[in-house]
Each structure stands twice: as structure tokens, then as C-alpha cells.
Amino acid sequence: MDLSSLTGHIEDLLTACGEDPEREGLKRTPERYLKSLEFFTSGYQKDPQEIAKRGLFHNPVEDMILVRNVEFYSLCEHHMVPFYGVVHVGYIPNEKIIGLSKIPRIVEVFARRFQVQERMTRQIAEALETALAPKGVGVVVKAHHLCMMMRGVQKQSSFTVSSSMLGCFRDLKTREEFLAHIHSPGPV
Ligand code: ZN
């Protein structure tokens, strides 16, 4: 994806905000902004199943596997400003497990797009369900939304929690085990 043909539009935007796009500090800003935007939306070019496929292993484990605190940065589709936070992922394998480093990469695929938190949460859970056919998968996302913090209600300390529970994670006992692991202290 190449957005570099849009620099004129960003100059117009700066002018409309009351700026002089010719001023020294802003000269290359449209170019830099569009480069950043290409990166922020790079998830559209990526296929989560392609990523997962390269990290699947047969393993008859039947216990819960968890990856906590996967950082993410995304853009809210309503305001095009960031929301960011952490993702916690847990699953109970059926026959396949996934390389742990693939989970953050799958999170990136969905975070690097225009998003709403609820959809991103579900997309991560469904991508893992498709890739692993596990007994169950659970995803919890906690995020700060700059559109709530910098504008609108300006609530700086509020954060939003969303979850998606599939398969056996819908059962109360499994869900409780998952949530207890999320809230337990880390290794250090
Ligand atoms: Zn928003």
C-alpha cells in the first residue's frame, strides 16, 4: 500500500486547521504522516491464517495455555485516533498448539487496521479458533481510547474491557480459570 500520492490532501488539512504547510517544521509532515498511516493500517495486507500456519505443532496437551499482556496499538474507526492497551489470550488445545510468538503477530494483524475494540477482540478469538480448532479459546482486551480521553467526555483514567469466549471457554469453570490466570501476578 502506498499513500504517498495523498500529500496534497494532508497539506490541505493542515491549511484548513489554520497552519502553514510551507513552514519549516511542517514541510515533510504530510509525507511522514502518510508513512505512519501505512504502518498503522498494514494489517489489511496480512493474513492471520498464513501467520498461524507457520507456527503450528502437534501436541497432545490438554491444559490451558495463556499469553498475557500482549501490547497493541490500533486506530478507532469512528475518530481515526488511537486506542491502545493489552490483549490476553488463552486456549485449550485439541491436537495442535501454536508457537507463542505467533499470537502477538496475529494480534498485530487485527490491531493495524481501523477498528472497534469489540470486533478486534472477536476477530483474534476467531482467527485462533480457525487455525487451531482448539477445545476453546478466550480473548480479553483492555484498552484506553484517546477519543474518550482527549475529546468527548475526557475521561482519562477509564478503560474499556471486552472479551470473546469460544468453545469450552463459555463454560463457567474454564472461564473462571482463565480470568484467575489473567489476574494472578506475573513471574517477576
Ligand atoms: Zn473513537
Short mmCIF file of C-alpha atoms and ligand atoms in Angstrom, two decimals:
data_model
loop_
_atom_site.label_atom_id
_atom_site.label_comp_id
_atom_site.label_asym_id
_atom_site.label_seq_id
_atom_site.Cartn_x
_atom_site.Cartn_y
_atom_site.Cartn_z
CA MET A 1 0.00 0.00 0.00
CA ASP A 2 1.40 3.38 -0.99
CA LEU A 3 -0.31 6.53 0.27
CA SER A 4 2.39 8.95 -0.93
CA SER A 5 0.15 10.40 -3.67
CA LEU A 6 -2.06 11.90 -0.94
CA THR A 7 0.40 14.51 0.42
CA GLY A 8 -1.65 17.34 -1.16
CA HIS A 9 -4.69 16.29 0.86
CA ILE A 10 -2.74 16.40 4.11
CA GLU A 11 -1.40 19.86 3.20
CA ASP A 12 -5.00 20.99 2.65
CA LEU A 13 -5.94 19.56 6.02
CA LEU A 14 -3.10 21.46 7.74
CA THR A 15 -4.17 24.67 5.98
CA ALA A 16 -7.79 24.13 6.99
CA CYS A 17 -6.69 23.74 10.63
CA GLY A 18 -5.02 27.16 10.40
CA GLU A 19 -1.46 26.09 9.66
CA ASP A 20 1.05 26.99 7.01
CA PRO A 21 2.18 23.70 5.44
CA GLU A 22 5.21 25.51 3.98
CA ARG A 23 6.63 26.35 7.39
CA GLU A 24 9.89 24.53 8.13
CA GLY A 25 8.62 22.12 10.79
CA LEU A 26 5.68 21.04 8.63
CA LYS A 27 7.43 20.75 5.28
CA ARG A 28 7.77 16.98 5.32
CA THR A 29 4.94 16.30 7.78
CA PRO A 30 2.38 15.11 5.18
CA GLU A 31 4.92 12.58 3.89
CA ARG A 32 5.79 11.41 7.42
CA TYR A 33 2.14 11.23 8.42
CA LEU A 34 1.22 9.09 5.42
CA LYS A 35 4.20 6.77 6.02
CA SER A 36 2.99 6.32 9.61
CA LEU A 37 -0.55 5.68 8.42
CA GLU A 38 0.71 2.99 6.03
CA PHE A 39 2.23 1.23 9.03
CA PHE A 40 -0.83 1.77 11.26
CA THR A 41 -3.01 0.08 8.64
CA SER A 42 -0.55 -2.59 7.48
CA GLY A 43 -2.77 -5.33 8.96
CA TYR A 44 -5.00 -5.19 5.88
CA GLN A 45 -2.18 -6.76 3.83
CA LYS A 46 -1.70 -9.66 6.25
CA ASP A 47 -3.48 -12.97 6.55
CA PRO A 48 -3.68 -14.35 10.10
CA GLN A 49 -4.02 -17.92 8.83
CA GLU A 50 -0.79 -17.59 6.83
CA ILE A 51 1.00 -16.47 10.00
CA ALA A 52 -0.56 -19.21 12.15
CA LYS A 53 0.23 -21.95 9.61
CA ARG A 54 3.97 -21.40 10.01
CA GLY A 55 3.82 -22.00 13.76
CA LEU A 56 1.54 -24.98 14.34
CA PHE A 57 2.74 -28.09 16.16
CA HIS A 58 1.05 -31.37 17.02
CA ASN A 59 0.99 -31.81 20.75
CA PRO A 60 -1.49 -33.68 22.87
CA VAL A 61 -1.53 -31.14 25.74
CA GLU A 62 -4.95 -30.66 27.23
CA ASP A 63 -4.22 -27.89 29.68
CA MET A 64 -4.83 -24.22 29.31
CA ILE A 65 -2.15 -22.13 27.61
CA LEU A 66 -2.09 -18.40 28.21
CA VAL A 67 -0.27 -15.44 26.77
CA ARG A 68 -0.82 -12.31 28.81
CA ASN A 69 -0.19 -8.62 28.27
CA VAL A 70 0.33 -8.54 24.51
CA GLU A 71 0.59 -4.80 23.82
CA PHE A 72 -1.28 -3.38 20.89
CA TYR A 73 -1.89 -0.02 19.24
CA SER A 74 -4.87 0.46 16.97
CA LEU A 75 -6.97 3.23 15.42
CA CYS A 76 -10.60 3.73 16.37
CA GLU A 77 -12.65 3.66 13.18
CA HIS A 78 -15.06 6.34 14.39
CA HIS A 79 -12.46 9.04 15.05
CA MET A 80 -9.27 7.70 13.45
CA VAL A 81 -7.38 8.31 16.70
CA PRO A 82 -5.52 5.64 18.65
CA PHE A 83 -6.77 3.20 21.17
CA TYR A 84 -4.19 1.00 22.83
CA GLY A 85 -3.76 -1.49 25.61
CA VAL A 86 -3.17 -5.18 26.18
CA VAL A 87 -4.60 -8.44 24.93
CA HIS A 88 -4.76 -11.63 26.99
CA VAL A 89 -5.20 -14.87 25.08
CA GLY A 90 -5.91 -18.32 26.47
CA TYR A 91 -6.79 -21.59 24.80
CA ILE A 92 -7.16 -25.28 25.50
CA PRO A 93 -5.64 -27.21 22.60
CA ASN A 94 -7.25 -30.12 20.91
CA GLU A 95 -4.33 -31.58 18.96
CA LYS A 96 -2.46 -28.52 17.83
CA ILE A 97 -0.58 -25.82 19.68
CA ILE A 98 0.73 -22.59 18.21
CA GLY A 99 4.20 -21.07 18.62
CA LEU A 100 3.86 -18.42 21.31
CA SER A 101 5.40 -15.67 19.18
CA LYS A 102 2.64 -16.13 16.60
CA ILE A 103 -0.03 -14.86 18.99
CA PRO A 104 1.31 -11.28 19.16
CA ARG A 105 1.71 -11.35 15.38
CA ILE A 106 -1.93 -12.35 14.95
CA VAL A 107 -2.93 -9.55 17.35
CA GLU A 108 -0.98 -7.13 15.10
CA VAL A 109 -2.89 -8.24 12.00
CA PHE A 110 -6.16 -7.05 13.54
CA ALA A 111 -4.80 -4.08 15.52
CA ARG A 112 -3.14 -2.48 12.49
CA ARG A 113 -6.45 -1.53 10.93
CA PHE A 114 -9.32 0.84 11.63
CA GLN A 115 -11.11 -0.97 14.39
CA VAL A 116 -13.64 -1.10 17.14
CA GLN A 117 -12.36 -2.89 20.22
CA GLU A 118 -15.23 -5.40 20.37
CA ARG A 119 -14.69 -6.55 16.78
CA MET A 120 -10.92 -6.79 17.19
CA THR A 121 -11.41 -8.98 20.27
CA ARG A 122 -13.69 -11.33 18.41
CA GLN A 123 -11.51 -11.45 15.29
CA ILE A 124 -8.48 -12.54 17.34
CA ALA A 125 -10.52 -15.28 19.02
CA GLU A 126 -12.00 -16.49 15.72
CA ALA A 127 -8.63 -16.50 13.93
CA LEU A 128 -7.20 -18.74 16.66
CA GLU A 129 -10.26 -20.95 16.58
CA THR A 130 -9.89 -21.40 12.80
CA ALA A 131 -6.14 -22.02 12.99
CA LEU A 132 -6.09 -24.40 15.95
CA ALA A 133 -9.54 -25.98 16.19
CA PRO A 134 -8.97 -25.92 19.97
CA LYS A 135 -11.37 -27.09 22.65
CA GLY A 136 -11.86 -23.44 23.43
CA VAL A 137 -10.32 -20.02 23.23
CA GLY A 138 -10.73 -16.85 25.26
CA VAL A 139 -9.57 -13.32 24.50
CA VAL A 140 -9.74 -10.32 26.84
CA VAL A 141 -8.76 -6.84 25.66
CA LYS A 142 -8.24 -3.84 27.97
CA ALA A 143 -7.77 -0.53 26.23
CA HIS A 144 -7.54 3.23 26.63
CA HIS A 145 -9.33 5.15 23.90
CA LEU A 146 -7.84 8.54 23.05
CA CYS A 147 -11.19 9.55 21.54
CA MET A 148 -12.59 9.34 25.09
CA MET A 149 -9.53 10.82 26.79
CA MET A 150 -8.60 13.75 24.51
CA ARG A 151 -12.07 14.74 23.38
CA GLY A 152 -15.74 13.99 24.15
CA VAL A 153 -16.19 13.00 27.77
CA GLN A 154 -12.44 13.44 28.55
CA LYS A 155 -12.26 10.58 30.99
CA GLN A 156 -8.52 10.00 31.31
CA SER A 157 -8.49 7.07 33.66
CA SER A 158 -11.34 5.00 32.27
CA PHE A 159 -10.56 1.94 30.23
CA THR A 160 -12.67 -0.46 28.28
CA VAL A 161 -12.69 -4.23 28.70
CA SER A 162 -14.03 -6.58 26.06
CA SER A 163 -13.96 -10.35 25.89
CA SER A 164 -14.73 -13.13 23.49
CA MET A 165 -15.13 -16.70 24.75
CA LEU A 166 -15.47 -19.58 22.32
CA GLY A 167 -15.97 -23.32 22.80
CA CYS A 168 -15.31 -24.59 26.34
CA PHE A 169 -14.40 -21.06 27.47
CA ARG A 170 -18.12 -20.45 27.57
CA ASP A 171 -18.30 -22.90 30.50
CA LEU A 172 -18.18 -21.15 33.83
CA LYS A 173 -15.31 -23.22 35.28
CA THR A 174 -12.97 -22.77 32.32
CA ARG A 175 -13.80 -19.09 32.06
CA GLU A 176 -13.08 -18.62 35.77
CA GLU A 177 -9.72 -20.41 35.48
CA PHE A 178 -8.81 -18.16 32.54
CA LEU A 179 -9.80 -14.97 34.36
CA ALA A 180 -7.94 -16.07 37.51
CA HIS A 181 -4.75 -16.58 35.43
CA ILE A 182 -5.16 -13.14 33.89
CA HIS A 183 -5.39 -11.51 37.30
CA SER A 184 -2.64 -13.53 39.00
CA PRO A 185 0.71 -11.77 39.49
CA GLY A 186 3.36 -12.06 36.78
CA PRO A 187 6.64 -14.06 37.08
CA VAL A 188 8.68 -11.17 38.49
ZN ZN B 1 -13.40 6.73 18.78
#
